[in-house]
Coordinates of N, CA and C in Angstrom, one line a residue:
M1 N 156.2 -163.7 -52.9 CA 156.2 -164.6 -54.0 C 156.0 -164.4 -55.5
P2 N 156.7 -164.8 -56.3 CA 157.0 -163.9 -57.6 C 156.1 -164.1 -58.5
L3 N 155.7 -163.2 -59.3 CA 155.0 -163.3 -60.3 C 155.0 -164.7 -61.1
H4 N 153.8 -165.1 -61.4 CA 153.7 -166.5 -62.5 C 152.7 -166.6 -63.8
V5 N 153.3 -166.5 -65.1 CA 152.5 -166.8 -66.0 C 151.4 -168.0 -66.1
S6 N 150.4 -168.0 -65.8 CA 149.8 -169.2 -66.0 C 149.1 -169.7 -67.4
E7 N 149.0 -168.3 -68.0 CA 147.9 -168.6 -69.1 C 148.8 -167.6 -70.2
T8 N 149.1 -167.7 -71.4 CA 149.3 -167.0 -72.6 C 148.2 -166.7 -73.6
H9 N 148.3 -165.8 -74.2 CA 146.3 -166.2 -75.2 C 146.9 -165.4 -76.8
F10 N 146.8 -165.5 -77.8 CA 147.3 -164.5 -79.0 C 146.3 -164.5 -80.0
F11 N 145.9 -163.7 -80.1 CA 145.0 -163.1 -81.4 C 145.5 -162.2 -82.6
C12 N 145.0 -162.8 -83.6 CA 145.0 -162.1 -84.9 C 144.6 -162.0 -86.1
E13 N 144.1 -160.5 -86.9 CA 143.5 -160.5 -87.7 C 143.8 -160.1 -88.6
F14 N 144.2 -160.2 -90.0 CA 144.6 -159.5 -91.4 C 143.5 -159.0 -92.1
S15 N 144.2 -157.7 -92.8 CA 142.6 -157.3 -93.6 C 142.6 -158.2 -94.6
G16 N 143.1 -159.2 -95.2 CA 143.4 -160.0 -96.6 C 144.1 -161.2 -96.3
P17 N 144.0 -162.1 -97.0 CA 144.7 -163.6 -97.3 C 146.1 -163.2 -97.7
D18 N 146.2 -161.5 -97.9 CA 147.6 -161.3 -98.4 C 148.9 -161.3 -97.4
H19 N 147.6 -160.6 -96.2 CA 149.0 -160.4 -94.7 C 149.6 -159.2 -94.8
S20 N 148.7 -158.5 -96.1 CA 149.6 -156.8 -96.4 C 149.8 -156.1 -95.4
R21 N 148.8 -155.9 -94.3 CA 148.2 -155.2 -93.4 C 147.5 -155.8 -92.4
L22 N 148.2 -156.1 -91.2 CA 147.5 -156.1 -89.9 C 146.3 -155.4 -89.5
S23 N 145.1 -155.7 -89.3 CA 144.1 -154.8 -88.6 C 144.1 -154.8 -87.3
A24 N 144.6 -156.4 -86.3 CA 144.8 -156.2 -85.0 C 145.5 -157.3 -84.6
A25 N 146.6 -157.1 -83.6 CA 146.6 -158.6 -83.0 C 147.2 -157.9 -81.5
V26 N 146.4 -159.2 -80.5 CA 146.4 -159.0 -79.3 C 147.3 -160.3 -78.4
L27 N 148.5 -159.8 -77.6 CA 148.9 -160.7 -76.9 C 148.9 -160.8 -75.4
Y28 N 148.2 -161.6 -74.6 CA 147.7 -161.3 -73.0 C 148.2 -162.5 -72.3
I29 N 148.4 -162.0 -71.2 CA 148.9 -163.3 -70.2 C 148.2 -163.0 -69.1
V30 N 147.6 -164.0 -68.2 CA 147.5 -164.3 -67.7 C 148.5 -164.5 -66.2
V31 N 148.6 -163.8 -65.0 CA 149.7 -163.5 -64.3 C 149.1 -163.8 -62.8
D32 N 149.8 -164.9 -62.4 CA 149.1 -164.9 -60.7 C 150.7 -164.7 -59.7
G33 N 150.4 -164.2 -58.6 CA 151.3 -163.4 -57.9 C 151.4 -162.4 -57.7
F34 N 150.5 -161.5 -58.0 CA 150.1 -159.7 -58.3 C 149.7 -160.0 -56.9
I35 N 150.5 -158.9 -56.1 CA 150.0 -158.5 -54.6 C 149.2 -156.7 -55.2
S36 N 147.9 -157.3 -54.5 CA 147.1 -155.7 -54.4 C 147.6 -155.0 -53.1
T37 N 147.0 -153.5 -53.4 CA 147.5 -152.6 -52.5 C 146.9 -153.1 -50.9
D38 N 146.2 -153.8 -51.0 CA 145.5 -154.6 -49.4 C 146.2 -155.8 -49.3
G39 N 147.0 -156.2 -49.8 CA 147.7 -157.1 -49.4 C 147.8 -158.7 -50.1
E40 N 146.3 -158.3 -50.7 CA 146.1 -159.7 -51.2 C 146.5 -159.6 -52.6
E41 N 146.8 -161.1 -52.8 CA 147.2 -161.7 -54.0 C 145.9 -162.0 -54.5
T42 N 146.3 -161.5 -56.2 CA 145.4 -160.9 -57.3 C 146.0 -162.0 -58.8
Q43 N 144.8 -162.0 -59.9 CA 145.3 -162.5 -60.5 C 145.3 -160.9 -61.7
E44 N 146.0 -161.1 -62.2 CA 146.3 -160.1 -63.4 C 146.7 -160.4 -64.8
I45 N 145.8 -159.7 -66.1 CA 145.6 -160.0 -67.2 C 146.9 -158.6 -67.8
A46 N 147.5 -159.1 -68.2 CA 148.2 -157.6 -69.6 C 148.7 -158.4 -70.4
A47 N 148.7 -156.9 -71.5 CA 148.1 -157.3 -72.9 C 148.9 -156.3 -73.6
L48 N 149.3 -156.9 -74.9 CA 150.3 -155.8 -75.5 C 149.0 -155.8 -77.0
A49 N 148.7 -154.9 -77.6 CA 148.1 -154.9 -78.6 C 148.4 -153.9 -80.1
Y50 N 148.6 -154.4 -81.1 CA 148.6 -153.5 -82.4 C 147.6 -153.8 -83.3
G51 N 147.8 -152.7 -84.1 CA 147.0 -152.5 -85.7 C 147.1 -151.9 -86.4
Y52 N 146.2 -151.5 -87.5 CA 146.5 -150.5 -88.1 C 146.2 -149.3 -88.3
A53 N 146.4 -148.1 -88.4 CA 145.9 -146.8 -87.6 C 147.2 -145.9 -88.8
G54 N 146.3 -145.0 -89.5 CA 147.1 -144.2 -90.0 C 148.3 -143.8 -91.4
G55 N 148.0 -145.0 -91.7 CA 149.2 -145.8 -93.0 C 150.1 -146.8 -92.4
Q56 N 150.1 -147.3 -91.1 CA 151.2 -148.5 -90.8 C 150.3 -148.7 -89.3
T57 N 150.9 -149.8 -89.2 CA 150.9 -150.4 -88.1 C 151.6 -149.9 -86.7
Q58 N 150.3 -149.8 -85.5 CA 151.0 -148.9 -84.1 C 151.2 -149.7 -83.3
S59 N 151.9 -150.0 -82.9 CA 152.5 -150.5 -82.1 C 152.5 -150.2 -80.4
D60 N 151.4 -149.2 -79.8 CA 151.5 -148.1 -78.9 C 150.8 -148.6 -77.4
Y61 N 150.1 -149.9 -77.7 CA 149.5 -150.2 -76.5 C 149.7 -151.3 -75.3
L62 N 149.7 -150.8 -74.5 CA 149.7 -151.9 -73.0 C 148.7 -151.9 -72.6
F63 N 148.5 -152.7 -71.6 CA 147.3 -153.0 -71.2 C 146.8 -154.0 -69.3
R64 N 146.6 -153.6 -68.3 CA 146.5 -154.4 -67.5 C 145.2 -154.5 -67.0
R65 N 144.7 -155.2 -66.5 CA 143.2 -155.6 -66.2 C 143.6 -155.5 -64.7
D66 N 143.3 -154.8 -64.1 CA 143.3 -154.7 -62.4 C 141.8 -156.1 -61.5
G67 N 142.9 -156.9 -61.0 CA 142.1 -157.5 -60.7 C 141.1 -157.1 -59.3
E68 N 141.7 -155.8 -58.7 CA 141.3 -155.7 -57.6 C 139.8 -154.7 -58.0
N69 N 140.2 -153.9 -59.2 CA 139.1 -153.3 -58.5 C 138.3 -153.1 -60.4
G70 N 138.8 -153.7 -61.2 CA 138.0 -154.0 -62.2 C 138.2 -152.7 -63.6
L71 N 139.5 -152.1 -63.6 CA 139.6 -150.9 -64.3 C 141.0 -152.2 -65.6
W72 N 140.8 -151.1 -66.6 CA 141.6 -151.4 -67.7 C 142.7 -150.4 -68.1
L73 N 143.9 -150.5 -67.5 CA 145.1 -149.3 -67.2 C 145.5 -149.4 -68.8
Y74 N 145.8 -148.2 -69.1 CA 146.2 -148.2 -70.5 C 147.5 -147.7 -70.6
S75 N 148.6 -148.1 -71.4 CA 149.9 -147.3 -71.7 C 150.5 -147.3 -73.0
D76 N 151.5 -146.7 -73.1 CA 152.4 -146.7 -74.6 C 152.9 -148.2 -74.5
S77 N 153.5 -148.4 -75.2 CA 154.5 -149.4 -75.1 C 155.7 -149.4 -74.5
S78 N 156.3 -148.4 -74.2 CA 157.2 -147.9 -73.7 C 157.2 -147.9 -71.8
G79 N 155.8 -147.8 -71.8 CA 155.8 -148.7 -70.3 C 156.0 -147.4 -69.3
G80 N 156.6 -147.5 -68.2 CA 157.0 -146.7 -67.3 C 155.7 -145.6 -66.6
E81 N 154.6 -145.5 -66.9 CA 153.3 -144.9 -66.0 C 152.0 -145.0 -67.4
W82 N 151.2 -145.4 -66.7 CA 150.0 -145.3 -66.9 C 149.2 -144.1 -67.2
K83 N 149.1 -143.9 -68.8 CA 148.2 -142.6 -69.4 C 146.9 -142.3 -68.7
G84 N 146.4 -143.7 -68.5 CA 145.3 -143.7 -67.8 C 144.3 -145.4 -67.6
A85 N 143.3 -144.7 -67.3 CA 142.3 -146.2 -66.6 C 140.9 -145.8 -67.0
R86 N 139.8 -146.8 -67.5 CA 138.7 -146.9 -68.1 C 138.2 -147.9 -67.1
T87 N 136.5 -147.7 -66.9 CA 135.9 -148.3 -66.0 C 134.5 -148.6 -67.0
T88 N 133.3 -149.5 -66.3 CA 132.4 -149.3 -66.9 C 131.4 -148.3 -66.3
S89 N 130.8 -147.2 -66.9 CA 129.4 -146.5 -66.5 C 128.3 -147.5 -66.1
D90 N 127.5 -147.0 -65.1 CA 126.4 -147.5 -65.2 C 125.3 -148.0 -66.3
G91 N 125.5 -149.2 -66.0 CA 124.3 -149.9 -67.0 C 125.1 -150.3 -68.3
S92 N 126.3 -149.8 -68.4 CA 127.4 -150.5 -69.8 C 127.6 -151.6 -69.8
H93 N 128.0 -151.9 -70.8 CA 129.0 -152.8 -70.8 C 130.8 -152.9 -71.2
L94 N 130.6 -151.2 -71.6 CA 131.6 -150.5 -72.4 C 133.2 -150.2 -71.6
Y95 N 133.7 -150.3 -72.1 CA 135.3 -149.7 -70.7 C 135.2 -148.5 -71.6
D96 N 134.5 -147.4 -71.0 CA 134.0 -145.7 -71.5 C 134.2 -144.8 -70.7
L97 N 134.0 -145.5 -69.5 CA 134.5 -144.2 -68.5 C 136.1 -143.7 -68.3
E98 N 136.2 -142.3 -68.4 CA 138.1 -142.6 -67.5 C 137.7 -142.2 -66.4
I99 N 138.8 -143.0 -66.1 CA 138.8 -142.1 -63.9 C 139.7 -141.2 -64.0
E100 N 139.6 -140.5 -63.3 CA 140.2 -139.4 -62.7 C 141.7 -139.1 -62.9
E101 N 142.5 -139.8 -61.7 CA 143.3 -140.7 -61.3 C 143.9 -141.6 -61.6
P102 N 145.0 -142.3 -63.1 CA 145.4 -143.4 -63.4 C 146.1 -143.7 -61.9
Q103 N 146.1 -145.4 -61.7 CA 147.0 -145.4 -60.6 C 148.6 -145.6 -60.9
E104 N 149.3 -145.2 -60.2 CA 150.7 -145.1 -60.3 C 151.6 -146.2 -61.0
W105 N 152.4 -146.2 -61.6 CA 153.3 -147.5 -62.3 C 154.1 -148.0 -61.2
T106 N 154.0 -149.7 -61.0 CA 154.8 -149.8 -59.8 C 155.9 -150.8 -60.3
S107 N 156.5 -151.3 -59.3 CA 157.8 -152.2 -59.9 C 156.8 -153.8 -60.7
Q108 N 155.5 -154.3 -59.6 CA 155.3 -155.0 -60.2 C 154.4 -155.1 -61.7
D109 N 154.4 -153.6 -62.1 CA 153.8 -153.4 -63.4 C 154.9 -154.0 -64.4
Q110 N 156.3 -152.9 -63.8 CA 157.8 -153.0 -64.8 C 157.5 -154.7 -64.9
D111 N 157.2 -155.3 -64.0 CA 157.4 -156.4 -64.0 C 156.6 -157.7 -65.2
L112 N 155.3 -157.1 -64.9 CA 154.0 -157.4 -66.1 C 154.6 -157.1 -67.3
Q113 N 155.2 -156.3 -67.5 CA 155.5 -155.9 -68.6 C 156.8 -156.9 -69.8
S114 N 157.8 -156.9 -68.7 CA 159.2 -157.9 -69.0 C 158.5 -159.2 -69.1
L115 N 157.3 -159.3 -69.1 CA 156.7 -161.1 -68.9 C 156.2 -161.4 -70.1
L116 N 155.4 -159.8 -70.7 CA 155.1 -159.7 -72.0 C 156.0 -159.8 -72.9
E117 N 157.3 -158.8 -72.8 CA 158.1 -158.4 -73.8 C 159.2 -159.6 -73.9
A118 N 158.9 -160.8 -73.0 CA 159.8 -162.0 -72.9 C 159.0 -162.8 -74.1
R119 N 157.9 -162.8 -73.8 CA 156.8 -163.7 -75.2 C 157.0 -162.9 -76.7
W120 N 157.4 -161.6 -77.0 CA 157.1 -161.2 -78.0 C 157.9 -161.5 -79.5
D121 N 159.2 -162.1 -79.1 CA 159.6 -162.8 -80.6 C 158.9 -163.7 -80.9
E122 N 158.6 -164.5 -79.8 CA 157.3 -165.8 -80.5 C 156.2 -165.5 -81.7
Y123 N 155.6 -164.1 -81.0 CA 154.6 -164.1 -81.5 C 154.6 -162.6 -83.2
F124 N 155.5 -162.0 -82.9 CA 155.8 -160.8 -83.8 C 157.2 -160.1 -84.3
K125 N 157.0 -159.8 -85.4 CA 158.2 -159.7 -86.1 C 158.6 -158.0 -86.6
A126 N 159.6 -157.3 -86.6 CA 159.8 -156.0 -87.0 C 159.9 -156.5 -88.6
D127 N 159.2 -155.7 -89.6 CA 159.6 -155.9 -91.2 C 160.7 -154.3 -91.5
E128 N 161.2 -154.6 -92.8 CA 162.1 -154.0 -93.0 C 162.1 -152.2 -92.9
D129 N 160.6 -151.9 -92.7 CA 160.2 -150.7 -92.6 C 160.5 -150.2 -91.3
G130 N 160.2 -151.3 -89.8 CA 159.9 -151.0 -88.5 C 158.8 -151.1 -88.2
D131 N 157.6 -151.7 -89.1 CA 156.2 -151.8 -88.9 C 156.6 -153.4 -88.0
I132 N 155.3 -153.6 -87.2 CA 155.2 -154.5 -86.5 C 154.4 -155.0 -87.4
T133 N 154.7 -156.8 -87.4 CA 153.7 -157.6 -88.0 C 153.6 -158.8 -87.5
V134 N 153.1 -160.0 -87.6 CA 152.8 -161.5 -86.9 C 153.8 -162.1 -87.4
S135 N 154.7 -163.0 -86.6 CA 155.4 -163.8 -87.0 C 154.7 -165.1 -87.9
E136 N 155.1 -165.1 -89.4 CA 154.2 -166.0 -90.4 C 154.5 -167.6 -89.7
E137 N 155.6 -168.3 -89.1 CA 155.2 -169.0 -88.6 C 154.1 -169.2 -87.4
R138 N 154.4 -168.3 -86.3 CA 152.7 -168.4 -85.2 C 152.0 -168.2 -86.0
F139 N 151.7 -167.7 -87.0 CA 149.7 -167.4 -87.6 C 150.0 -168.9 -88.4
K140 N 151.1 -169.5 -88.9 CA 150.3 -171.0 -89.5 C 150.3 -171.5 -88.6
A141 N 150.7 -171.8 -87.5 CA 150.5 -172.7 -86.0 C 149.4 -172.3 -85.3
L142 N 148.7 -171.2 -85.8 CA 147.5 -170.6 -85.0 C 146.4 -171.0 -86.1
K143 N 146.7 -170.9 -87.2 CA 145.5 -170.2 -87.8 C 144.2 -170.8 -88.0
Q144 N 143.3 -170.5 -87.7 CA 141.7 -170.2 -88.3 C 141.1 -170.2 -89.4
N145 N 141.6 -169.3 -90.0 CA 141.1 -169.1 -91.8 C 142.2 -168.6 -92.6
D146 N 142.3 -167.7 -93.3 CA 143.4 -167.1 -94.4 C 144.1 -165.7 -93.6
T147 N 142.9 -165.5 -92.8 CA 143.3 -163.8 -92.4 C 142.9 -163.6 -91.2
I148 N 142.4 -164.9 -89.9 CA 142.8 -165.2 -88.5 C 143.2 -166.3 -88.2
A149 N 144.1 -165.9 -87.0 CA 145.1 -166.5 -86.1 C 144.6 -166.9 -84.7
Q150 N 144.5 -167.9 -84.0 CA 144.1 -167.6 -82.5 C 144.5 -169.0 -81.7
T151 N 144.9 -168.6 -80.5 CA 144.8 -169.2 -79.2 C 143.4 -170.4 -78.9
D152 N 143.6 -171.3 -78.9 CA 142.6 -171.7 -78.0 C 142.5 -171.4 -76.7
G153 N 141.3 -170.8 -76.8 CA 140.8 -170.0 -75.2 C 140.9 -168.8 -75.3
F154 N 141.6 -168.2 -76.4 CA 141.2 -166.7 -76.3 C 140.3 -166.3 -75.7
D155 N 140.3 -165.3 -74.7 CA 138.6 -164.4 -74.1 C 138.8 -163.7 -75.1
M156 N 137.8 -163.5 -75.8 CA 137.1 -162.5 -77.0 C 137.0 -161.2 -75.8
D157 N 136.2 -161.3 -75.1 CA 135.8 -160.1 -73.7 C 137.2 -159.2 -74.2
I158 N 138.7 -159.7 -74.1 CA 139.4 -159.0 -73.6 C 140.1 -158.4 -74.7
L159 N 139.7 -158.7 -76.1 CA 139.6 -157.7 -77.3 C 138.9 -157.1 -77.5
W160 N 137.1 -157.0 -77.4 CA 136.1 -156.1 -76.8 C 136.2 -155.0 -76.5
D161 N 137.1 -155.2 -74.5 CA 137.2 -154.2 -73.7 C 137.9 -153.2 -74.4
I162 N 139.1 -153.7 -74.6 CA 139.7 -153.2 -74.8 C 140.1 -151.7 -76.4
S163 N 139.6 -152.8 -77.3 CA 139.8 -152.3 -78.7 C 139.0 -151.1 -78.6
P164 N 138.2 -150.1 -77.7 CA 137.6 -149.1 -77.8 C 139.1 -148.0 -77.2
M165 N 139.6 -148.7 -76.8 CA 141.1 -147.5 -76.2 C 141.9 -147.4 -76.8
T166 N 141.9 -148.1 -78.2 CA 143.1 -147.7 -79.2 C 142.6 -147.2 -80.5
N167 N 143.4 -146.6 -81.5 CA 143.1 -145.6 -82.6 C 142.9 -146.6 -83.5
F168 N 142.5 -148.1 -84.0 CA 142.7 -148.7 -84.7 C 141.7 -148.4 -85.4
T169 N 141.9 -148.4 -86.9 CA 141.1 -148.6 -87.8 C 139.9 -149.8 -87.7
T170 N 140.9 -151.3 -87.6 CA 139.7 -151.9 -87.0 C 139.5 -152.1 -85.4
Q171 N 138.3 -152.0 -85.2 CA 137.4 -152.0 -84.3 C 136.7 -153.2 -83.7
Y172 N 136.7 -153.9 -82.5 CA 136.2 -155.1 -82.4 C 135.1 -154.9 -81.1
A173 N 134.2 -155.7 -81.0 CA 132.9 -155.2 -80.1 C 132.0 -156.2 -80.2
D174 N 131.5 -156.7 -78.5 CA 131.3 -157.9 -78.8 C 129.7 -158.3 -79.5
P175 N 129.7 -159.0 -80.2 CA 128.1 -158.7 -81.2 C 126.8 -158.6 -80.7
Y176 N 126.5 -159.5 -79.6 CA 125.6 -159.3 -78.4 C 125.4 -158.0 -78.1
Y177 N 125.6 -156.9 -77.9 CA 125.5 -156.0 -77.5 C 125.2 -154.6 -79.3
N178 N 125.6 -155.5 -80.3 CA 125.3 -154.6 -81.8 C 124.3 -154.9 -82.2

């Protein structure tokens, strides 16, 4: 069975109303038809994350939520291998425990990355300096206020889970635990 995207969601926040600095942006897809290592069909989440770090927007993060064991796997946006994976430690809600051996990159992972990349132009663009920013057209269509845009149904838990795995200046955390 081929992979099928059942949902596409987007969130972005700029540091100010002039949109000169992208604090963070996350594009994620929910994908059906992924086959786990034990042959069962699972639903996976794959995400791209961009944000401001060290004087420019970084575009280095690719994530996959492993539906089989609940890990968040991460890589740079070039893909081809998982750089690591994290889980929650006992009693924690944060994905702060690095596992010893990340999973191997599979052809299904490559397919997930391709499905994400196929949506890239709809949400992002590169400016004249090569920095990644959000499409102004997409921002206006999803605008919540002067600095935030997001799709209806965006799962903030995804942003809160992956944010600590990035080196972005702006980090997001579940306000319930703060």
